Tab-separated table of C-alpha atoms in Angstrom:
chain	number	residue	atom	x	y	z
A	1	UNK	CA	-10.088	3.480	20.886
A	2	UNK	CA	-11.956	3.201	17.525
A	3	UNK	CA	-13.039	6.732	15.399
A	4	UNK	CA	-15.863	7.208	13.216
A	5	UNK	CA	-15.001	9.961	11.163
A	6	UNK	CA	-18.601	11.453	9.677
A	7	UNK	CA	-18.921	13.965	6.385
A	8	UNK	CA	-19.397	13.332	2.709
A	9	UNK	CA	-17.224	10.038	1.637
A	10	UNK	CA	-15.995	9.389	-2.010
A	11	UNK	CA	-13.422	6.365	-2.737
A	12	UNK	CA	-13.033	3.783	-5.062
A	13	UNK	CA	-14.257	0.547	-3.781
A	14	UNK	CA	-12.274	-3.121	-4.757
A	15	UNK	CA	-9.563	-3.596	-7.138
A	16	UNK	CA	-10.875	-2.185	-10.443
A	17	UNK	CA	-8.846	-1.167	-13.458
A	18	UNK	CA	-9.270	2.284	-14.306
A	19	UNK	CA	-11.555	1.345	-17.421
A	20	UNK	CA	-14.250	0.059	-14.330
A	21	UNK	CA	-13.251	2.929	-11.952
A	22	UNK	CA	-16.712	4.484	-12.250
A	23	UNK	CA	-18.632	1.333	-11.522
A	24	UNK	CA	-16.630	1.111	-8.171
A	25	UNK	CA	-17.211	4.308	-7.138
A	26	UNK	CA	-18.696	4.716	-3.699
A	27	UNK	CA	-20.624	8.249	-2.620
A	28	UNK	CA	-21.963	8.167	0.776
A	29	UNK	CA	-23.736	11.550	1.820
A	30	UNK	CA	-23.825	11.106	5.031
A	31	UNK	CA	-21.176	8.625	5.758
A	32	UNK	CA	-19.109	7.338	8.018
A	33	UNK	CA	-15.592	5.977	8.106
A	34	UNK	CA	-14.880	3.406	11.232
A	35	UNK	CA	-10.976	3.494	12.336
A	36	UNK	CA	-9.700	1.012	14.584
A	37	UNK	CA	-7.128	1.316	17.362
A	38	UNK	CA	-4.450	0.228	15.118
A	39	UNK	CA	-5.278	2.327	12.220
A	40	UNK	CA	-7.405	0.074	10.201
A	41	UNK	CA	-10.467	0.650	8.384
A	42	UNK	CA	-13.537	-1.142	10.440
A	43	UNK	CA	-16.200	-0.259	8.555
A	44	UNK	CA	-17.618	2.628	5.985
A	45	UNK	CA	-20.732	3.351	5.096
A	46	UNK	CA	-23.956	5.471	5.637
A	47	UNK	CA	-23.793	6.725	9.454
A	48	UNK	CA	-27.290	5.756	9.976
A	49	UNK	CA	-26.516	2.170	9.719
A	50	UNK	CA	-23.690	1.980	11.998
A	51	UNK	CA	-23.829	-1.498	13.039
A	52	UNK	CA	-23.868	-1.702	16.960
A	53	UNK	CA	-20.554	-2.663	17.722
A	54	UNK	CA	-19.479	0.887	16.439
A	55	UNK	CA	-22.048	2.622	18.469
A	56	UNK	CA	-19.784	3.840	21.789
A	57	UNK	CA	-17.023	4.995	19.521
A	58	UNK	CA	-15.664	8.482	19.859
A	59	UNK	CA	-17.097	10.638	16.524
A	60	UNK	CA	-15.425	12.972	14.866
A	61	UNK	CA	-17.886	15.011	12.751
A	62	UNK	CA	-16.158	16.806	9.517
A	63	UNK	CA	-19.649	17.381	8.270
A	64	UNK	CA	-20.505	19.143	5.541
A	65	UNK	CA	-17.056	18.527	4.565
A	66	UNK	CA	-15.704	15.377	2.369
A	67	UNK	CA	-13.639	12.516	3.214
A	68	UNK	CA	-11.349	11.212	0.629
A	69	UNK	CA	-8.552	8.640	0.739
A	70	UNK	CA	-5.267	10.170	0.486
A	71	UNK	CA	-3.688	11.542	-2.244
A	72	UNK	CA	-0.410	9.361	-3.886
A	73	UNK	CA	2.039	11.403	-5.624
A	74	UNK	CA	4.178	8.870	-7.918
A	75	UNK	CA	6.621	11.249	-9.259
A	76	UNK	CA	8.148	14.341	-7.303
A	77	UNK	CA	11.607	15.665	-7.191
A	78	UNK	CA	12.800	16.774	-3.493
A	79	UNK	CA	16.037	18.499	-4.690
A	80	UNK	CA	13.483	20.716	-6.805
A	81	UNK	CA	11.557	21.583	-3.987
A	82	UNK	CA	12.716	25.662	-4.533
A	83	UNK	CA	12.877	25.184	-8.463
A	84	UNK	CA	9.334	25.346	-9.724
A	85	UNK	CA	8.830	27.475	-12.215
A	86	UNK	CA	12.116	28.252	-13.235
A	87	UNK	CA	12.969	29.925	-16.711
A	88	UNK	CA	15.518	28.439	-18.896
A	89	UNK	CA	14.460	29.196	-22.439
A	90	UNK	CA	13.875	25.745	-23.453
A	91	UNK	CA	12.604	22.401	-23.206
A	92	UNK	CA	13.885	19.427	-21.197
A	93	UNK	CA	17.131	19.080	-21.624
A	94	UNK	CA	18.066	22.917	-21.962
A	95	UNK	CA	15.689	23.465	-18.780
A	96	UNK	CA	17.745	20.451	-16.877
A	97	UNK	CA	20.956	22.212	-17.861
A	98	UNK	CA	20.124	25.722	-17.088
A	99	UNK	CA	18.035	25.073	-14.062
A	100	UNK	CA	17.629	22.170	-12.889
A	101	UNK	CA	21.310	20.892	-12.499
A	102	UNK	CA	22.245	24.134	-10.562
A	103	UNK	CA	19.329	24.054	-8.156
A	104	UNK	CA	20.078	20.477	-7.279
A	105	UNK	CA	23.170	21.371	-6.759
A	106	UNK	CA	22.442	23.810	-3.739
A	107	UNK	CA	21.601	20.590	-1.460
A	108	UNK	CA	25.272	19.876	-1.206
A	109	UNK	CA	25.070	22.306	2.057
A	110	UNK	CA	24.139	20.526	4.513
A	111	UNK	CA	21.744	23.386	6.417
A	112	UNK	CA	20.275	24.070	2.761
A	113	UNK	CA	18.944	20.169	2.206
A	114	UNK	CA	17.831	20.119	5.958
A	115	UNK	CA	16.004	23.020	5.586
A	116	UNK	CA	14.318	21.910	2.129
A	117	UNK	CA	13.550	18.424	3.865
A	118	UNK	CA	11.013	20.278	6.141
A	119	UNK	CA	9.598	22.528	3.909
A	120	UNK	CA	9.143	19.957	1.293
A	121	UNK	CA	7.309	17.684	3.991
A	122	UNK	CA	5.135	20.504	4.911
A	123	UNK	CA	3.692	20.944	1.069
A	124	UNK	CA	3.102	17.707	1.207
A	125	UNK	CA	0.775	17.522	3.910
A	126	UNK	CA	-0.717	20.944	2.922
A	127	UNK	CA	-1.232	18.795	-0.452
A	128	UNK	CA	-2.996	16.097	1.249
A	129	UNK	CA	-0.031	13.609	-0.224
A	130	UNK	CA	-0.126	10.919	2.262
A	131	UNK	CA	2.084	8.246	0.326
A	132	UNK	CA	4.909	9.733	-2.407
A	133	UNK	CA	7.588	7.964	-4.921
A	134	UNK	CA	10.612	10.981	-4.282
A	135	UNK	CA	13.122	11.178	-6.744
A	136	UNK	CA	16.113	11.981	-4.377
A	137	UNK	CA	18.792	14.211	-3.667
A	138	UNK	CA	22.419	13.233	-5.085
A	139	UNK	CA	23.682	13.987	-1.761
A	140	UNK	CA	23.374	11.374	1.473
A	141	UNK	CA	22.846	14.015	3.776
A	142	UNK	CA	20.024	15.867	2.327
A	143	UNK	CA	18.650	12.080	1.681
A	144	UNK	CA	18.737	11.732	5.386
A	145	UNK	CA	17.100	14.830	6.389
A	146	UNK	CA	14.146	13.954	4.065
A	147	UNK	CA	13.697	10.279	5.348
A	148	UNK	CA	14.499	11.621	9.045
A	149	UNK	CA	11.547	14.494	8.617
A	150	UNK	CA	9.368	12.088	7.026
A	151	UNK	CA	9.466	9.960	9.775
A	152	UNK	CA	9.027	12.363	12.484
A	153	UNK	CA	5.854	13.370	10.600
A	154	UNK	CA	4.393	9.947	10.005
A	155	UNK	CA	3.812	10.189	6.036
A	156	UNK	CA	4.523	7.299	3.501
A	157	UNK	CA	7.777	7.514	1.401
A	158	UNK	CA	9.459	5.936	-1.317
A	159	UNK	CA	12.788	7.693	-2.387
A	160	UNK	CA	16.206	7.299	-3.434
A	161	UNK	CA	19.142	9.436	-4.713
A	162	UNK	CA	19.256	10.472	-7.741
A	163	UNK	CA	22.237	8.116	-9.542
A	164	UNK	CA	24.231	10.329	-11.939
A	165	UNK	CA	27.732	9.007	-13.342
A	166	UNK	CA	27.712	11.186	-16.312
A	167	UNK	CA	26.118	14.908	-17.787
A	168	UNK	CA	26.818	18.442	-18.836
A	169	UNK	CA	29.489	20.699	-16.482
A	170	UNK	CA	26.630	22.134	-14.500
A	171	UNK	CA	25.479	18.677	-13.380
A	172	UNK	CA	29.284	18.113	-11.796
A	173	UNK	CA	28.160	18.609	-8.235
A	174	UNK	CA	25.609	15.917	-8.961
A	175	UNK	CA	28.150	12.973	-10.559
A	176	UNK	CA	29.546	10.687	-8.997
A	177	UNK	CA	32.212	7.797	-10.357
A	178	UNK	CA	30.031	4.444	-10.935
A	179	UNK	CA	31.731	2.798	-8.122
A	180	UNK	CA	30.647	5.659	-5.823
A	181	UNK	CA	27.119	5.230	-7.228
A	182	UNK	CA	26.298	1.775	-6.324
A	183	UNK	CA	28.439	2.410	-2.910
A	184	UNK	CA	26.104	5.173	-2.142
A	185	UNK	CA	22.624	3.500	-3.122
A	186	UNK	CA	23.429	0.627	-1.549
A	187	UNK	CA	24.420	2.399	1.824
A	188	UNK	CA	21.427	4.333	1.528
A	189	UNK	CA	18.926	0.839	1.158
A	190	UNK	CA	20.909	-0.698	4.231
A	191	UNK	CA	20.166	2.686	6.467
A	192	UNK	CA	16.587	3.666	5.342
A	193	UNK	CA	14.689	0.898	3.866
A	194	UNK	CA	11.783	-0.045	6.142
A	195	UNK	CA	13.746	1.390	8.509
A	196	UNK	CA	10.551	2.916	10.686
A	197	UNK	CA	9.239	-0.609	11.622
A	198	UNK	CA	12.383	-3.304	10.147
A	199	UNK	CA	9.418	-5.123	7.975
A	200	UNK	CA	8.877	-4.099	4.526
A	201	UNK	CA	5.047	-5.057	4.719
A	202	UNK	CA	4.455	-2.670	7.676
A	203	UNK	CA	7.018	0.289	6.872
A	204	UNK	CA	6.050	3.715	5.900
A	205	UNK	CA	9.586	4.252	4.837
A	206	UNK	CA	11.154	2.573	1.568
A	207	UNK	CA	14.137	2.954	-0.621
A	208	UNK	CA	14.238	3.037	-4.734
A	209	UNK	CA	17.160	3.052	-7.173
A	210	UNK	CA	16.818	5.941	-8.859
A	211	UNK	CA	18.860	6.707	-11.894
A	212	UNK	CA	18.216	10.091	-13.536
A	213	UNK	CA	17.684	8.816	-17.251
A	214	UNK	CA	19.479	6.873	-19.666
A	215	UNK	CA	21.674	9.663	-20.562
A	216	UNK	CA	22.614	10.441	-17.035
A	217	UNK	CA	24.432	6.995	-16.723
A	218	UNK	CA	26.045	4.493	-18.823
A	219	UNK	CA	26.236	1.109	-19.990
A	220	UNK	CA	28.598	0.462	-17.040
A	221	UNK	CA	26.217	2.303	-14.481
A	222	UNK	CA	23.213	0.317	-15.879
A	223	UNK	CA	25.074	-3.339	-15.537
A	224	UNK	CA	25.824	-2.419	-11.661
A	225	UNK	CA	22.627	-1.328	-11.103
A	226	UNK	CA	21.203	-4.415	-12.210
A	227	UNK	CA	23.352	-6.494	-10.547
A	228	UNK	CA	22.224	-4.406	-7.242
A	229	UNK	CA	18.424	-4.633	-8.204
A	230	UNK	CA	19.117	-8.461	-8.760
A	231	UNK	CA	20.183	-8.669	-4.666
A	232	UNK	CA	17.832	-6.417	-3.417
A	233	UNK	CA	14.251	-6.856	-5.328
A	234	UNK	CA	13.259	-9.856	-3.420
A	235	UNK	CA	13.481	-6.977	-0.243
A	236	UNK	CA	11.095	-4.839	-1.948
A	237	UNK	CA	13.289	-2.345	-3.081
A	238	UNK	CA	12.189	-0.248	-5.572
A	239	UNK	CA	12.821	1.297	-9.292
A	240	UNK	CA	11.785	4.790	-10.247
A	241	UNK	CA	13.407	6.952	-13.401
A	242	UNK	CA	12.160	8.868	-16.424
A	243	UNK	CA	10.911	7.418	-19.675
A	244	UNK	CA	9.974	8.688	-23.035
A	245	UNK	CA	9.404	12.383	-21.659
A	246	UNK	CA	10.508	14.809	-24.698
A	247	UNK	CA	10.450	13.698	-28.424
A	248	UNK	CA	11.536	16.735	-30.273
A	249	UNK	CA	12.978	15.244	-33.167
A	250	UNK	CA	17.101	14.372	-33.597
A	251	UNK	CA	17.862	16.491	-30.411
A	252	UNK	CA	15.069	15.660	-27.793
A	253	UNK	CA	15.569	12.985	-25.022
A	254	UNK	CA	14.026	10.252	-27.110
A	255	UNK	CA	15.940	10.516	-29.990
A	256	UNK	CA	19.399	11.510	-27.968
A	257	UNK	CA	18.750	8.192	-25.939
A	258	UNK	CA	18.327	6.148	-29.226
A	259	UNK	CA	21.181	7.512	-30.642
A	260	UNK	CA	23.786	7.507	-27.244
A	261	UNK	CA	22.899	3.732	-26.721
A	262	UNK	CA	22.016	2.720	-30.327
A	263	UNK	CA	19.008	0.797	-29.366
A	264	UNK	CA	15.401	0.004	-30.714
A	265	UNK	CA	13.372	1.757	-27.716
A	266	UNK	CA	14.172	3.815	-24.682
A	267	UNK	CA	12.503	1.286	-22.486
A	268	UNK	CA	15.083	-1.362	-23.692
A	269	UNK	CA	17.407	0.304	-21.714
A	270	UNK	CA	16.198	-0.147	-18.267
A	271	UNK	CA	15.090	-3.642	-19.545
A	272	UNK	CA	18.480	-5.094	-19.489
A	273	UNK	CA	18.841	-4.641	-23.474
A	274	UNK	CA	21.151	-1.434	-23.626
A	275	UNK	CA	23.597	-2.746	-25.661
A	276	UNK	CA	23.694	-1.521	-29.337
A	277	UNK	CA	20.805	-3.592	-30.797
A	278	UNK	CA	19.445	-3.936	-27.777
A	279	UNK	CA	21.066	-6.616	-26.941
A	280	UNK	CA	20.575	-7.921	-23.298
A	281	UNK	CA	23.862	-6.607	-21.517
A	282	UNK	CA	22.684	-6.709	-17.804
A	283	UNK	CA	19.401	-7.291	-15.606
A	284	UNK	CA	16.213	-5.565	-15.882
A	285	UNK	CA	14.960	-3.287	-13.666
A	286	UNK	CA	11.293	-3.969	-14.612
A	287	UNK	CA	8.590	-4.913	-12.219
A	288	UNK	CA	5.696	-4.022	-9.873
A	289	UNK	CA	7.849	-1.872	-7.898
A	290	UNK	CA	9.013	0.300	-10.670
A	291	UNK	CA	7.386	3.462	-12.018
A	292	UNK	CA	8.226	5.129	-15.103
A	293	UNK	CA	7.516	8.799	-14.770
A	294	UNK	CA	5.786	10.516	-17.980
A	295	UNK	CA	6.012	7.615	-20.555
A	296	UNK	CA	4.505	10.087	-22.973
A	297	UNK	CA	6.016	9.205	-26.178
A	298	UNK	CA	5.779	4.897	-25.729
A	299	UNK	CA	6.072	2.850	-28.296
A	300	UNK	CA	3.320	0.046	-28.778
A	301	UNK	CA	6.067	-2.226	-27.708
A	302	UNK	CA	7.397	0.088	-24.676
A	303	UNK	CA	3.507	-0.024	-23.493
A	304	UNK	CA	2.811	-4.003	-23.653
A	305	UNK	CA	6.131	-5.062	-22.098
A	306	UNK	CA	5.184	-2.654	-19.062
A	307	UNK	CA	1.737	-4.084	-18.998
A	308	UNK	CA	3.505	-7.511	-19.071
A	309	UNK	CA	6.026	-6.725	-16.362
A	310	UNK	CA	3.912	-4.983	-14.043
A	311	UNK	CA	5.612	-1.432	-14.233
A	312	UNK	CA	3.534	1.304	-13.752
A	313	UNK	CA	3.498	4.521	-15.401
A	314	UNK	CA	3.175	8.152	-13.389
A	315	UNK	CA	1.460	10.358	-15.882
A	316	UNK	CA	2.820	13.853	-15.222
A	317	UNK	CA	0.639	16.601	-17.498
A	318	UNK	CA	1.471	19.348	-15.378
A	319	UNK	CA	4.935	19.209	-16.301
A	320	UNK	CA	4.090	18.026	-19.990
A	321	UNK	CA	2.459	21.564	-20.381
A	322	UNK	CA	5.250	23.352	-18.613
A	323	UNK	CA	8.196	21.660	-20.892
A	324	UNK	CA	6.162	21.507	-23.857
A	325	UNK	CA	6.609	17.512	-23.807
A	326	UNK	CA	3.229	16.700	-25.707
A	327	UNK	CA	0.203	14.761	-24.252
A	328	UNK	CA	0.401	10.929	-23.164
A	329	UNK	CA	-2.316	9.697	-25.279
A	330	UNK	CA	-4.783	8.426	-22.839
A	331	UNK	CA	-6.831	5.756	-24.558
A	332	UNK	CA	-3.962	4.220	-25.800
A	333	UNK	CA	-2.288	4.008	-23.124
A	334	UNK	CA	-5.023	2.781	-21.198
A	335	UNK	CA	-5.979	-0.187	-23.693
A	336	UNK	CA	-2.268	-1.503	-23.474
A	337	UNK	CA	-3.131	-2.690	-19.876
A	338	UNK	CA	-0.459	-0.662	-17.887
A	339	UNK	CA	-1.311	0.826	-14.720
A	340	UNK	CA	-1.557	4.685	-14.667
A	341	UNK	CA	-0.688	6.656	-11.757
A	342	UNK	CA	-0.285	10.373	-11.280
A	343	UNK	CA	2.449	12.452	-10.494
A	344	UNK	CA	2.925	16.071	-10.069
A	345	UNK	CA	6.577	16.125	-11.135
A	346	UNK	CA	7.246	19.534	-8.930
A	347	UNK	CA	9.505	20.994	-9.975
A	348	UNK	CA	8.546	20.400	-13.603
A	349	UNK	CA	5.759	20.679	-12.735
A	350	UNK	CA	4.378	24.132	-10.377
A	351	UNK	CA	1.784	22.106	-8.906
A	352	UNK	CA	1.970	20.195	-5.381
A	353	UNK	CA	-1.880	19.083	-5.538
A	354	UNK	CA	-2.493	15.515	-7.124
A	355	UNK	CA	-6.133	17.142	-7.708
A	356	UNK	CA	-4.275	19.951	-9.869
A	357	UNK	CA	-2.678	17.304	-11.692
A	358	UNK	CA	-5.868	15.205	-12.343
A	359	UNK	CA	-7.645	18.677	-13.319
A	360	UNK	CA	-4.999	18.837	-15.983
A	361	UNK	CA	-4.988	15.522	-17.079
A	362	UNK	CA	-8.989	16.223	-17.994
A	363	UNK	CA	-8.015	19.168	-19.751
A	364	UNK	CA	-5.304	17.775	-22.012
A	365	UNK	CA	-7.040	14.414	-23.071
A	366	UNK	CA	-10.565	16.002	-24.031
A	367	UNK	CA	-8.472	18.020	-25.794
A	368	UNK	CA	-6.811	15.178	-28.358
A	369	UNK	CA	-7.155	15.281	-31.614
A	370	UNK	CA	-9.960	13.352	-33.477
A	371	UNK	CA	-11.285	9.887	-31.906
A	372	UNK	CA	-8.669	9.903	-29.131
A	373	UNK	CA	-10.225	12.764	-27.454
A	374	UNK	CA	-12.043	11.398	-24.260
A	375	UNK	CA	-13.777	13.256	-21.147
A	376	UNK	CA	-12.400	11.613	-18.650
A	377	UNK	CA	-15.092	10.167	-15.910
A	378	UNK	CA	-14.954	12.026	-12.277
A	379	UNK	CA	-14.221	8.689	-11.145
A	380	UNK	CA	-11.158	7.272	-13.388
A	381	UNK	CA	-9.539	11.121	-12.009
A	382	UNK	CA	-10.106	10.251	-8.538
A	383	UNK	CA	-9.053	6.392	-9.091
A	384	UNK	CA	-5.824	7.591	-10.937
A	385	UNK	CA	-5.139	9.942	-7.956
A	386	UNK	CA	-5.615	7.462	-5.107
A	387	UNK	CA	-5.840	3.673	-5.790
A	388	UNK	CA	-3.808	3.341	-8.795
A	389	UNK	CA	-1.045	5.073	-6.776
A	390	UNK	CA	-0.994	2.701	-4.243
A	391	UNK	CA	-1.167	0.046	-6.953
A	392	UNK	CA	1.760	1.442	-8.425
A	393	UNK	CA	3.946	1.432	-5.256
A	394	UNK	CA	2.732	-2.221	-4.527
A	395	UNK	CA	1.139	-1.360	-1.605
A	396	UNK	CA	-2.667	-2.059	-2.819
A	397	UNK	CA	-3.094	-4.166	-0.113
A	398	UNK	CA	-2.717	-1.386	2.508
A	399	UNK	CA	-4.087	1.625	1.193
A	400	UNK	CA	-5.675	3.487	-1.394
A	401	UNK	CA	-9.525	3.512	-0.505
A	402	UNK	CA	-11.729	2.792	2.409
A	403	UNK	CA	-12.186	-1.598	1.839
A	404	UNK	CA	-12.339	-2.842	5.483
A	405	UNK	CA	-9.189	-4.092	6.837
A	406	UNK	CA	-7.240	-0.984	4.699
A	407	UNK	CA	-4.760	1.087	6.695
A	408	UNK	CA	-6.749	4.646	7.200
A	409	UNK	CA	-4.957	7.449	4.824
A	410	UNK	CA	-7.729	9.894	4.052
A	411	UNK	CA	-7.625	13.666	4.125
A	412	UNK	CA	-10.534	15.736	4.907
A	413	UNK	CA	-11.999	18.692	2.737
A	414	UNK	CA	-13.670	21.934	4.137
A	415	UNK	CA	-15.073	23.399	1.148
A	416	UNK	CA	-15.949	26.292	3.197
A	417	UNK	CA	-12.051	27.175	3.165
A	418	UNK	CA	-11.767	27.899	-0.441
A	419	UNK	CA	-14.957	29.896	-1.625
A	420	UNK	CA	-14.583	29.117	-5.275
A	421	UNK	CA	-14.400	25.188	-4.127
A	422	UNK	CA	-17.834	26.165	-2.076
A	423	UNK	CA	-19.706	27.861	-4.947
A	424	UNK	CA	-18.916	24.927	-7.437
A	425	UNK	CA	-20.038	21.689	-4.841
A	426	UNK	CA	-23.018	23.980	-2.957
A	427	UNK	CA	-24.613	25.577	-5.618
A	428	UNK	CA	-23.904	23.871	-8.886
A	429	UNK	CA	-26.605	22.918	-11.073
A	430	UNK	CA	-27.147	19.007	-10.510
A	431	UNK	CA	-29.088	16.272	-12.466
A	432	UNK	CA	-32.082	14.519	-11.814
A	433	UNK	CA	-30.382	11.081	-12.064
A	434	UNK	CA	-28.766	10.124	-9.181
A	435	UNK	CA	-25.185	8.802	-10.510
A	436	UNK	CA	-24.697	11.806	-12.681
A	437	UNK	CA	-25.432	14.482	-9.426
A	438	UNK	CA	-22.915	12.639	-7.460
A	439	UNK	CA	-20.283	12.034	-10.999
A	440	UNK	CA	-20.939	16.301	-11.169
A	441	UNK	CA	-20.261	16.833	-7.164
A	442	UNK	CA	-16.976	14.592	-7.430
A	443	UNK	CA	-15.945	16.383	-10.316
A	444	UNK	CA	-16.147	19.830	-8.925
A	445	UNK	CA	-14.666	18.977	-5.956
A	446	UNK	CA	-11.677	17.187	-7.782
A	447	UNK	CA	-11.295	20.530	-10.193
A	448	UNK	CA	-11.758	23.598	-7.709
A	449	UNK	CA	-9.761	21.807	-4.734
A	450	UNK	CA	-6.927	23.825	-3.426
A	451	UNK	CA	-4.387	23.708	-0.416
A	452	UNK	CA	-6.449	25.470	1.953
A	453	UNK	CA	-9.455	23.379	1.629
A	454	UNK	CA	-7.449	20.316	2.739
A	455	UNK	CA	-7.927	20.772	6.653
A	456	UNK	CA	-6.800	17.384	8.095
A	457	UNK	CA	-4.573	14.603	7.023
A	458	UNK	CA	-4.177	10.812	8.324
A	459	UNK	CA	-1.901	8.444	8.237
A	460	UNK	CA	-2.665	4.580	9.681
A	461	UNK	CA	-5.578	6.437	11.501
A	462	UNK	CA	-3.072	9.094	13.080
A	463	UNK	CA	-3.466	13.175	12.218
A	464	UNK	CA	-0.570	14.378	10.725
A	465	UNK	CA	0.272	17.529	12.838
A	466	UNK	CA	2.637	20.528	12.324
């Protein structure tokens, strides 16, 4: 039967760019979200204006709570479920070698991997993350556990086993031969891509090709991955990896990659130009189903190429702070036209909640030097937390807002479950101007939200149960 969910509704309507998010912001103080028997949004608007055909629907009253689209996390690490706030005494490369490779190696134990899959999925539900691009474990049994638990709970997932064909000694348990890497990746696609429905256009489960980053593979691996993706691209398979995260001069990730491959830009290695001098050596991995995590230190040409190919960025300011990776320049990146979504990057990030990522994004970008500093509009923060993530996953036609015909992914927020949030949205000063007052409510909601206040999570109109 149809249900009417009643509460204060916020969402970004239509299909705007981030620069027009404020124009597309919808706020309905006494709102009604009508979800039909197939889990599709049938109507959204003022409860007092509920169309007659919905008057006899079952009403679920969440007032005075808020109803928002489900959060979309476009970069998070499953095998780092227990690795948040790991101390390694260094930046990215040292942290990987001392903390992360050993942590991820523990997933070689099938029981450990299964336990982590349950905890990882529980954390997603607590954080209201209805859809996620998940950097997977190197171990197929752990990936099986992740897909199985995600399917059981009814969440959206794009994931793929982390591919490494070289690395330091601490990464040895994660490294396979180049031939084995392709074999295991192809097998994962065969087993799990659209496994829940058999149709990529209706599935909740999808698979990605996931080379950890360029320093973890070789040109030979890139050749093989390009050939594999050439065969799989039309089937809706994804690509996910890291780009331009740490630029410590000489010894950081960016300089190390460019020196190792002798290329003009880091992005070239993923664009098939991984031979010395950025000579083409294979197929490009860029496209509308490719997400590059971080992209903090991009050249103008790299941003332009991502925008041209429809490749998205997963912006991860929490982990950029934790690892000292710097600040992705907001205005410059937006101006390039590339789609920007948000990622928690747990465990480089130490948050699971996407609104906490938006919180840090606001703080980072308002403190950028000079004319680069900008106060993000609350609508931009909501956009990158929801609709931009659906766009990055190339599924904006399915979810991300409450436009009629979309699949009903949403979260319910009860401010009374978190006193600081309740104080901010209930007692905060409000402008006389209605639009500014609306923006102030949304800003307080996103900045003060914590997991206990997320009381219900729905995917395709189905409530996610424990």
